[in-house]
Short mmCIF file of C-alpha atoms in Angstrom, two decimals:
data_model
loop_
_atom_site.label_atom_id
_atom_site.label_comp_id
_atom_site.label_asym_id
_atom_site.label_seq_id
_atom_site.Cartn_x
_atom_site.Cartn_y
_atom_site.Cartn_z
CA UNK S 21 25.85 -37.40 85.71
CA UNK S 22 28.38 -36.94 88.58
CA UNK S 23 31.09 -38.96 87.00
CA UNK S 24 34.51 -37.38 86.40
CA UNK S 25 36.19 -37.48 83.09
CA UNK S 26 38.65 -40.02 83.80
CA UNK S 27 35.83 -42.53 85.19
CA UNK S 28 34.04 -42.42 81.87
CA UNK S 29 36.54 -42.06 79.22
CA UNK S 30 36.63 -45.25 77.03
CA UNK S 31 33.12 -46.62 78.52
CA UNK S 32 30.16 -47.26 76.45
CA UNK S 33 27.55 -45.16 77.53
CA UNK S 34 25.29 -48.28 78.49
CA UNK S 35 26.91 -48.11 81.86
CA UNK S 36 24.54 -45.36 82.79
CA UNK S 37 21.59 -47.83 82.14
CA UNK S 38 19.81 -49.23 85.01
CA UNK S 39 17.16 -51.68 86.35
CA UNK S 40 14.23 -49.43 84.81
CA UNK S 41 15.85 -48.54 81.35
CA UNK S 42 13.52 -49.75 78.55
CA UNK S 43 15.03 -52.65 77.04
CA UNK S 44 12.71 -52.08 74.07
CA UNK S 45 13.93 -48.65 73.52
CA UNK S 46 17.64 -49.85 73.74
CA UNK S 47 16.76 -52.52 71.06
CA UNK S 48 15.26 -49.74 68.78
CA UNK S 49 18.48 -47.63 69.06
CA UNK S 50 20.77 -50.61 68.39
CA UNK S 51 18.75 -51.77 65.38
CA UNK S 52 19.02 -48.18 63.91
CA UNK S 53 22.88 -48.07 64.41
CA UNK S 54 23.12 -51.39 62.95
CA UNK S 55 20.96 -50.53 59.77
CA UNK S 56 22.90 -47.14 59.50
CA UNK S 57 19.74 -44.93 59.87
CA UNK S 58 18.94 -41.96 62.36
CA UNK S 59 17.24 -42.60 65.64
CA UNK S 60 15.76 -40.43 68.32
CA UNK S 61 14.76 -41.71 71.66
CA UNK S 62 14.21 -40.87 75.45
CA UNK S 63 16.00 -43.31 77.69
CA UNK S 64 15.87 -43.46 81.42
CA UNK S 65 19.40 -43.37 82.92
CA UNK S 66 21.11 -43.19 86.11
CA UNK S 67 23.76 -40.66 87.74
CA UNK S 68 26.83 -41.84 89.86
CA UNK S 69 24.58 -41.21 93.05
CA UNK S 70 21.91 -43.63 91.82
CA UNK S 71 19.45 -41.02 91.02
CA UNK S 72 17.45 -41.52 87.74
CA UNK S 73 17.24 -38.80 84.77
CA UNK S 74 15.75 -38.99 81.44
CA UNK S 75 18.22 -38.52 78.44
CA UNK S 76 16.89 -37.74 75.05
CA UNK S 77 19.13 -39.20 72.49
CA UNK S 78 19.55 -38.67 68.77
CA UNK S 79 22.02 -40.44 66.57
CA UNK S 80 22.34 -40.00 62.93
CA UNK S 81 24.78 -41.62 60.40
CA UNK S 82 27.07 -39.26 58.33
CA UNK S 83 27.77 -40.77 54.73
CA UNK S 84 30.59 -39.72 52.05
CA UNK S 85 29.61 -38.62 48.49
CA UNK S 86 29.77 -42.34 47.63
CA UNK S 87 27.17 -43.40 50.45
CA UNK S 88 29.78 -44.91 52.63
CA UNK S 89 29.30 -44.57 56.31
CA UNK S 90 31.90 -42.26 57.91
CA UNK S 91 30.64 -41.95 61.46
CA UNK S 92 27.67 -41.42 63.62
CA UNK S 93 26.77 -37.85 65.16
CA UNK S 94 24.97 -38.20 68.49
CA UNK S 95 23.65 -35.67 70.73
CA UNK S 96 22.25 -35.93 74.35
CA UNK S 97 20.33 -33.74 76.51
CA UNK S 98 18.84 -34.03 80.01
CA UNK S 99 14.96 -33.75 79.71
CA UNK S 100 14.07 -34.82 83.16
CA UNK S 101 12.52 -31.44 84.16
CA UNK S 102 10.04 -31.76 81.07
CA UNK S 103 9.26 -35.36 81.77
CA UNK S 104 8.45 -34.62 85.18
CA UNK S 105 6.35 -31.89 84.28
CA UNK S 106 4.31 -34.03 81.87
CA UNK S 107 4.09 -36.83 84.54
CA UNK S 108 2.67 -34.37 86.99
CA UNK S 109 0.11 -33.09 84.38
CA UNK S 110 -1.05 -36.47 83.39
CA UNK S 111 -1.35 -37.29 87.03
CA UNK S 112 -3.44 -34.24 87.83
CA UNK S 113 -5.65 -35.44 84.88
CA UNK S 114 -6.07 -38.91 86.55
CA UNK S 115 -7.07 -37.28 89.86
CA UNK S 116 -9.65 -34.96 88.08
CA UNK S 117 -11.03 -37.81 86.37
CA UNK S 118 -11.40 -39.84 89.44
CA UNK S 119 -13.00 -37.07 91.13
CA UNK S 120 -15.53 -36.59 88.57
CA UNK S 121 -16.20 -40.03 88.60
CA UNK S 122 -16.65 -40.19 92.34
CA UNK S 123 -19.10 -37.04 92.26
CA UNK S 124 -21.09 -38.87 89.60
CA UNK S 125 -21.41 -42.16 91.58
CA UNK S 126 -22.09 -40.09 94.74
CA UNK S 127 -24.86 -38.20 92.97
CA UNK S 128 -26.60 -41.71 91.61
CA UNK S 129 -26.06 -43.12 95.42
CA UNK S 130 -27.71 -39.85 96.85
CA UNK S 131 -30.66 -40.35 94.17
CA UNK S 132 -31.30 -43.98 95.47
CA UNK S 133 -31.18 -43.15 99.11
CA UNK S 134 -33.79 -40.22 98.63
CA UNK S 135 -36.04 -42.83 96.94
CA UNK S 136 -35.59 -45.07 99.93
CA UNK S 137 -36.09 -42.38 102.56
CA UNK S 138 -39.01 -41.15 100.74
CA UNK S 139 -40.80 -44.40 100.44
CA UNK S 140 -40.17 -45.32 103.89
CA UNK S 141 -42.04 -41.89 104.98
CA UNK S 142 -44.77 -43.22 102.51
CA UNK S 143 -44.77 -46.52 104.30
CA UNK S 144 -45.27 -44.72 107.83
CA UNK S 145 -47.88 -42.60 106.62
CA UNK S 146 -49.84 -45.33 104.78
CA UNK S 147 -49.41 -48.13 107.22
CA UNK S 148 -53.10 -49.11 107.04
CA UNK S 149 -53.39 -49.29 103.16
CA UNK S 150 -51.78 -52.56 102.06
CA UNK S 151 -51.48 -51.50 98.49
CA UNK S 152 -49.90 -48.38 99.12
CA UNK S 153 -47.46 -50.15 101.70
CA UNK S 154 -46.52 -52.91 98.88
CA UNK S 155 -45.92 -50.14 96.22
CA UNK S 156 -43.71 -48.00 98.31
CA UNK S 157 -41.78 -50.90 99.63
CA UNK S 158 -41.40 -52.14 95.93
CA UNK S 159 -39.89 -48.76 95.07
CA UNK S 160 -37.63 -48.66 98.28
CA UNK S 161 -36.43 -52.27 97.61
CA UNK S 162 -35.45 -51.28 93.76
CA UNK S 163 -33.69 -48.14 94.92
CA UNK S 164 -31.75 -50.26 97.62
CA UNK S 165 -30.68 -52.72 95.05
CA UNK S 166 -29.40 -49.91 92.91
CA UNK S 167 -27.63 -48.55 95.96
CA UNK S 168 -25.99 -52.01 96.91
CA UNK S 169 -24.95 -52.28 93.17
CA UNK S 170 -23.26 -48.86 93.13
CA UNK S 171 -21.41 -49.65 96.29
CA UNK S 172 -20.33 -53.28 94.92
CA UNK S 173 -19.04 -51.20 91.61
CA UNK S 174 -17.05 -48.94 93.99
CA UNK S 175 -15.55 -51.65 96.15
CA UNK S 176 -14.67 -53.75 93.36
CA UNK S 177 -12.87 -50.66 91.57
CA UNK S 178 -11.01 -50.20 94.45
CA UNK S 179 -9.96 -53.97 94.56
CA UNK S 180 -11.32 -54.67 98.03
CA UNK S 181 -13.42 -57.83 97.05
CA UNK S 182 -12.42 -61.03 95.27
CA UNK S 183 -13.76 -60.95 91.85
CA UNK S 184 -16.10 -63.92 91.38
CA UNK S 185 -16.34 -65.15 87.68
CA UNK S 186 -19.69 -65.68 86.18
CA UNK S 187 -21.43 -65.77 82.90
CA UNK S 188 -22.66 -62.33 81.55
CA UNK S 189 -23.99 -60.98 78.42
CA UNK S 190 -21.12 -58.46 77.33
CA UNK S 191 -23.44 -56.28 75.39
CA UNK S 192 -25.51 -55.77 78.62
CA UNK S 193 -22.52 -55.10 80.79
CA UNK S 194 -21.20 -52.59 78.18
CA UNK S 195 -24.56 -50.85 78.05
CA UNK S 196 -24.84 -50.55 81.77
CA UNK S 197 -21.54 -49.34 82.24
CA UNK S 198 -21.83 -46.84 79.33
CA UNK S 199 -25.20 -45.40 80.81
CA UNK S 200 -23.44 -45.09 84.28
CA UNK S 201 -20.42 -43.18 82.58
CA UNK S 202 -22.85 -40.81 80.65
CA UNK S 203 -24.56 -39.86 84.05
CA UNK S 204 -21.26 -39.39 85.55
CA UNK S 205 -19.35 -37.44 82.94
CA UNK S 206 -22.10 -35.03 82.00
CA UNK S 207 -23.26 -33.73 78.77
CA UNK S 208 -19.67 -32.70 77.56
CA UNK S 209 -18.69 -36.22 76.56
CA UNK S 210 -20.97 -38.21 74.28
CA UNK S 211 -20.60 -42.23 74.38
CA UNK S 212 -21.47 -44.48 71.52
CA UNK S 213 -20.85 -48.20 71.45
CA UNK S 214 -22.14 -50.87 69.00
CA UNK S 215 -22.47 -54.60 69.76
CA UNK S 216 -22.86 -57.62 67.37
CA UNK S 217 -26.22 -59.16 67.63
CA UNK S 218 -26.58 -62.47 69.38
CA UNK S 219 -23.16 -62.71 71.02
CA UNK S 220 -22.75 -65.66 73.40
CA UNK S 221 -22.38 -65.30 77.03
CA UNK S 222 -18.85 -65.01 78.46
CA UNK S 223 -17.03 -65.46 81.79
#
C-alpha cells in the first residue's frame, strides 16, 4: 500500500477506503462480523499515493469448544490484476456487441437505400407511365421512411436528440425492437418474447 509499518500500526484498515469504495460491501462485512459469521468480499481500497487497488478480503470467526468467540481470522489479497483483466474482457465484449449491432443496422440501412435507388431508376425509365411511376414512388417512400426510422434509432441510441414522450403500444414497440435485433444478431441467437393481450398504451 506504500505505507510504512509505523504509519499503520494501531489503525483500523478502513483508512484505506476512499470515495469509490462500496458502502454496501462495507456494510455486509460489518454485519457478518457483528453476527460472528464468515464473509468474503472484494473492496476497492487506496494506496498512500492515491492509486486504487482491489482487495480480496476473507474474515472468519474462530470459536472454542463451547462455541464462544475467541478471535477472527482475516486474510487480504491484492486482486487488482485479475479485476482489470475481467474489466478489459467485459469491455471487449461490449465493443464486439456494439460492432455487431452497427453492422446489422448498416445492412438494413443499405437495403433501404438500394430500394430507393432502384425505384428512382424505375421512375426515370417509366416517366411516361403514371401507374408505374406511382408504384415506384410508393416503394421508394416506404424505404425512405424505414431508413429515416433506422437513423432516428441510431441518433437516439447515441443520445444526440431530446427524447419526446408519446403514447405507445408496448407490445408493438417490443415486437419491432425484437425484429430488428433478430436481423442484427443473426441466426445464432433466438429471441422469444410474450406480451399480455389488451395492454393499455403507455408513455
